[in-house]
Coordinates of C-alpha atoms in Angstrom, one line a residue:
X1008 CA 16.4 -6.9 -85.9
X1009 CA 20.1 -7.0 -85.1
X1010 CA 21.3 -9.8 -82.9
X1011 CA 22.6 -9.7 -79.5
X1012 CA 26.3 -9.4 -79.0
X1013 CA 27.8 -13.1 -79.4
X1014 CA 29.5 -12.5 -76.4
X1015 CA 26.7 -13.0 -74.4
X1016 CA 25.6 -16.7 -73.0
X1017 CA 21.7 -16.7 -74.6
X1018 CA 20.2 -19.1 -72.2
X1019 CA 21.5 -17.1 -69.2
X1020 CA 20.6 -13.8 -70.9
X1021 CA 17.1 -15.5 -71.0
X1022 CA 16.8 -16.4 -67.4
X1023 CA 18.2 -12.9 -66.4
X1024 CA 15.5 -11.3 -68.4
X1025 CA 12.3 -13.9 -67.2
X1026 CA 13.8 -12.4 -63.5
X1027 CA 13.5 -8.5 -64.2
X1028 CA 10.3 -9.4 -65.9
X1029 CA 8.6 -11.8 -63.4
X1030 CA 9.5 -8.7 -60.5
X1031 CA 8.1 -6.1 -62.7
X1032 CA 4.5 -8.2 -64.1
X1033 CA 4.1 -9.6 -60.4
X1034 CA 4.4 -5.9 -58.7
X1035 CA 2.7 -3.9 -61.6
X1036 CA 0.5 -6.2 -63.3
X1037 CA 0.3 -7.1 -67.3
X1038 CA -1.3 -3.4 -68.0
X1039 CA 1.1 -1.6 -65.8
X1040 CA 4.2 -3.2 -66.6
X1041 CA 7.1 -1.9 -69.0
X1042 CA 9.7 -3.5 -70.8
X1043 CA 11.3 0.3 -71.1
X1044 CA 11.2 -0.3 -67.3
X1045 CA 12.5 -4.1 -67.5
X1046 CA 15.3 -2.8 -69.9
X1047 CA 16.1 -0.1 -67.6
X1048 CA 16.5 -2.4 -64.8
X1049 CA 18.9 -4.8 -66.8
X1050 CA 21.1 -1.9 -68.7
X1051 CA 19.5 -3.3 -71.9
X1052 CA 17.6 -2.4 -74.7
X1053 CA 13.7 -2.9 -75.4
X1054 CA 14.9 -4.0 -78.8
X1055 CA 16.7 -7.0 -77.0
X1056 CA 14.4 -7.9 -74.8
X1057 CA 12.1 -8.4 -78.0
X1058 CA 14.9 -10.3 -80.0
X1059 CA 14.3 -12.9 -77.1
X1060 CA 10.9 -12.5 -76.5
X1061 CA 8.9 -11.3 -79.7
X1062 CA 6.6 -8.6 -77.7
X1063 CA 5.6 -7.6 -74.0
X1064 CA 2.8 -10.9 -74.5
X1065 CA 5.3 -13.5 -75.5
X1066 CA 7.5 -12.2 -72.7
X1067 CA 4.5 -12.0 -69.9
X1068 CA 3.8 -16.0 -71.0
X1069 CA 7.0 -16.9 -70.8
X1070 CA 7.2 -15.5 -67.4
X1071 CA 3.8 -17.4 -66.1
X1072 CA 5.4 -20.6 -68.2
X1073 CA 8.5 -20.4 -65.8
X1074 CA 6.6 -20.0 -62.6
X1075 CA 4.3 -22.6 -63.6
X1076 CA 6.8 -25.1 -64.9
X1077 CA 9.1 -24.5 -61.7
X1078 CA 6.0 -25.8 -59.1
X1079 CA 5.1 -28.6 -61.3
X1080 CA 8.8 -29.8 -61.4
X1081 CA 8.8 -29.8 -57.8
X1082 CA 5.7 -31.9 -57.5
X1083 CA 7.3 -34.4 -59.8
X1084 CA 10.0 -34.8 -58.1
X1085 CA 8.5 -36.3 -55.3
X1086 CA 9.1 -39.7 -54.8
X1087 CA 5.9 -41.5 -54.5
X1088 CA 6.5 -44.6 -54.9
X1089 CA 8.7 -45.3 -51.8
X1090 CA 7.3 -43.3 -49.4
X1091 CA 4.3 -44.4 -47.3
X1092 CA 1.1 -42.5 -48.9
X1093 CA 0.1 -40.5 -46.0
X1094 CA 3.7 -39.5 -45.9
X1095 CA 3.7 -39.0 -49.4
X1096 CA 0.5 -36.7 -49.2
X1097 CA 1.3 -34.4 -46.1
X1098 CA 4.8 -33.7 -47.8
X1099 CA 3.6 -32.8 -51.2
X1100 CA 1.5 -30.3 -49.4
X1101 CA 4.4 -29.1 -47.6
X1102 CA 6.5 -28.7 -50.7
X1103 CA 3.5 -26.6 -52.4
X1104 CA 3.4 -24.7 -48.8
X1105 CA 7.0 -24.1 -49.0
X1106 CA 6.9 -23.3 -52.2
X1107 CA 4.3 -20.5 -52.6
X1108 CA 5.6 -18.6 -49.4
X1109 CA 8.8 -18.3 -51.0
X1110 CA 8.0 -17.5 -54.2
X1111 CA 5.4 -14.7 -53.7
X1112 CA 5.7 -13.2 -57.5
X1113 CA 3.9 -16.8 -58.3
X1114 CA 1.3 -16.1 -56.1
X1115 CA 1.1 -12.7 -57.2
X1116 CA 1.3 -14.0 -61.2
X1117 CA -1.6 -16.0 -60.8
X1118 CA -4.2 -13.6 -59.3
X1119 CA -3.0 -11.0 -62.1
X1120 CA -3.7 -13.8 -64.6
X1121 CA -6.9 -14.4 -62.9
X1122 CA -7.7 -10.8 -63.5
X1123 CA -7.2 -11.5 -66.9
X1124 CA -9.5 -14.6 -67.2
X1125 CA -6.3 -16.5 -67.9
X1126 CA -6.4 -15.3 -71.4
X1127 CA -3.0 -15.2 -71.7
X1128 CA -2.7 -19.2 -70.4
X1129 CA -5.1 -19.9 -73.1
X1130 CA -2.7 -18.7 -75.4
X1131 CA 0.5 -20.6 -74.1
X1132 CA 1.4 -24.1 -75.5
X1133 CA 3.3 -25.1 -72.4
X1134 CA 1.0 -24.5 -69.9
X1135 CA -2.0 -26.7 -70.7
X1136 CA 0.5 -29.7 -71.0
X1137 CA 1.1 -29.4 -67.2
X1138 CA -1.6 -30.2 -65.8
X1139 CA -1.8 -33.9 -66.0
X1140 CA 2.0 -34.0 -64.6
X1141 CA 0.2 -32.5 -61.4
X1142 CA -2.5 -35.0 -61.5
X1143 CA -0.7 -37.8 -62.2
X1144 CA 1.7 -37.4 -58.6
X1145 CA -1.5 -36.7 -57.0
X1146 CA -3.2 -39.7 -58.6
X1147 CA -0.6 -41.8 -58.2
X1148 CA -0.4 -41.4 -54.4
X1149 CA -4.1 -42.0 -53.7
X1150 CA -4.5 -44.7 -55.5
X1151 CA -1.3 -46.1 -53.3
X1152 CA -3.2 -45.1 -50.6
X1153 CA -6.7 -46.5 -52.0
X1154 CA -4.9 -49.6 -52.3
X1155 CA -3.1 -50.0 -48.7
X1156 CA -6.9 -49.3 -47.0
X1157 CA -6.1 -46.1 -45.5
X1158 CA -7.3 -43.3 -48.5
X1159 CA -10.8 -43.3 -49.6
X1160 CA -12.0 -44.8 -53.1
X1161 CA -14.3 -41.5 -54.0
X1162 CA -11.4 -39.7 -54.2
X1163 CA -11.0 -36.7 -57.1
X1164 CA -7.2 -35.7 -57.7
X1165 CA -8.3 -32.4 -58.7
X1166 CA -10.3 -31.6 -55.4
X1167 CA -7.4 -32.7 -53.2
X1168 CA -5.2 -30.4 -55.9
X1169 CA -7.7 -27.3 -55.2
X1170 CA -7.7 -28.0 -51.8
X1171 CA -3.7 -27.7 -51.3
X1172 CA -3.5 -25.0 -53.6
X1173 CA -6.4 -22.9 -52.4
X1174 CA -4.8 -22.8 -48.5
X1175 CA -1.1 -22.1 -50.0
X1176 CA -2.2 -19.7 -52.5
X1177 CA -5.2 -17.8 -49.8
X1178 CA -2.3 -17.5 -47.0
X1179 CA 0.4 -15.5 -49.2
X1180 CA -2.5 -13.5 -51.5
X1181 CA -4.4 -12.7 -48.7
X1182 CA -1.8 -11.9 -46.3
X1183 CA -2.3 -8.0 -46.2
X1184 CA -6.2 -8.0 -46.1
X1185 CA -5.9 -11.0 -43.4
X1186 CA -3.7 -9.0 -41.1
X1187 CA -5.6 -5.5 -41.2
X1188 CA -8.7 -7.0 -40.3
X1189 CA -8.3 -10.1 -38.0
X1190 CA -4.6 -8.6 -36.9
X1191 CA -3.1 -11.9 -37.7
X1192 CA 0.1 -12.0 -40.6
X1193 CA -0.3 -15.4 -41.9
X1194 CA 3.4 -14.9 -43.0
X1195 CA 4.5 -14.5 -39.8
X1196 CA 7.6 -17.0 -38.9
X1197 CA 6.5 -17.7 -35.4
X1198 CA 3.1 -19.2 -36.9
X1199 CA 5.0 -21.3 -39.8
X1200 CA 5.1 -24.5 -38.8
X1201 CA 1.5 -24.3 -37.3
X1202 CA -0.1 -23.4 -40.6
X1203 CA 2.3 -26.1 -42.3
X1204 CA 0.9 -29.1 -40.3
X1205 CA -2.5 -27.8 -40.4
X1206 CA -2.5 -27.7 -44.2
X1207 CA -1.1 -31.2 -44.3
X1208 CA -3.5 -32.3 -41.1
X1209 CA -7.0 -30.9 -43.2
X1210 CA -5.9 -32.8 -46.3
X1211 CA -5.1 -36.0 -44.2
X1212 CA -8.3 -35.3 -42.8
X1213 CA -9.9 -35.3 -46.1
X1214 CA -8.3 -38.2 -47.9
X1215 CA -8.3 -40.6 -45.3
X1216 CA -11.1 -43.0 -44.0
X1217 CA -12.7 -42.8 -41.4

C-alpha cells in the first residue's frame, strides 16, 4: 500500500482521523459505521485511513483506546497528595462529571462497546493496562482518608469507581429516555451544579464514617 503524501504531519493526520471516526462509531455504532463515510467526511481515501489504521477494527480500538486513555489521564492528574481527602474525593467525581457531559461520543462508545460484550476491549493491548492507573488515584485517596479518621477501612476502590461512573455515565446515556418519561433533561444547564454536588455529596456519603 502506497504511503501518504510526505507532506502531511502523521501524528496530526492520526488525531484528525480518530475525530471523524470517534463521531461516526459513537452516532452509528461499530455495525453501522463506514470508513467510505469517515473518508468522505475527511476528503480522504479509505486506502489511507487503512495505511494508518490496518482495518475498520484496528481503527474502532484505537478510537475507544483514545476515549479511554483521555478520562484516565484526567484522573491521574489529580493531585492527591496535597489536597485534603474529602476534597480530593468530591473533585475527582467532579472531574469524571465534567468530563462525561462534555464528551458524550464516550458515553456513547461505551454502551456500543457494551453491545458488543467489550469484545473489541478484549482485543486491545492498551486498554486493560488502564485500569490500575484508575485504581491507584482512587486507592490512594482512601487510604489518605483511612488514615486521617474520616473514610472508612471497608472501603473497595472499585465500588467507589462504579459508583462515580455509574451516576456520570446513567445521566448523559439516559438523558433522552429520562426526559420523555419523568419530563426531566438531566443535561439541562439550570440543573448542573445540583446534580454535580449531589454526585460528590452520595459518594461522601458513602466513603465517610459515620
Amino acid at each position: 500500500m502506497a504511503a501518504p503524501d510526505r507532506g502531511r504531519d502523521p501524528d496530526r493526520t492520526r488525531a484528525d482521523i480518530l475525530d471523524v471516526a470517534t463521531a461516526e462509531f459513537a452516532d452509528k455504532g461499530y455495525a453501522g459505521a463506514r470508513v467510505d463515510e469517515i473518508a468522505a467526511r475527511m476528503s480522504t481515501t479509505k486506502r489511507m485511513i487503512y495505511y494508518y489504521f490496518g482495518n475498520k477494527e484496528q481503527l474502532y480500538i484505537a478510537v475507544l483506546e483514545r476515549a479511554y486513555t483521555g478520562i484516565r489521564s484526567i484522573e491521574q492528574a489529580l493531585d492527591v497528595e496535597h489536597l485534603d481527602p474529602v476534597d480530593a474525593i468530591r473533585q475527582l467525581a467532579e472531574l469524571t462529571f465534567d468530563h462525561h457531559e462534555s464528551h458524550p461520543d464516550f458515553v456513547r462508545l461505551v454502551s456500543i462497546e457494551n453491545i458488543h460484550r467489550a469484545e473489541h476491549i478484549a482485543r486491545s493491548s492498551v486498554l486493560p493496562g488502564l485500569a490500575n492507573p484508575a485504581l491507584d488515584v482512587l486507592a490512594t485517596i482512601l487510604e489518605r482518608g483511612r488514615k486521617a479518621g474520616v473514610f472508612r477501612d471497608d472501603l473497595d476502590p472499585l465500588d467507589v469507581h462504579m459508583v462515580i461512573s455509574a451516576f456520570c455515565v446513567f445521566r448523559t446515556a439516559n438523558r433522552h429516555t429520562f426526559n420523555a418519561i419523568f419530563k426531566r433533561d438531566m443535561l439541562d444547564p439550570k440543573l448542573r451544579e445540583h446534580y454535580r454536588k449531589l454526585l460528590g455529596d452520595l459518594v461522601l456519603a458513602h466513603v465517610t464514617t459515620h
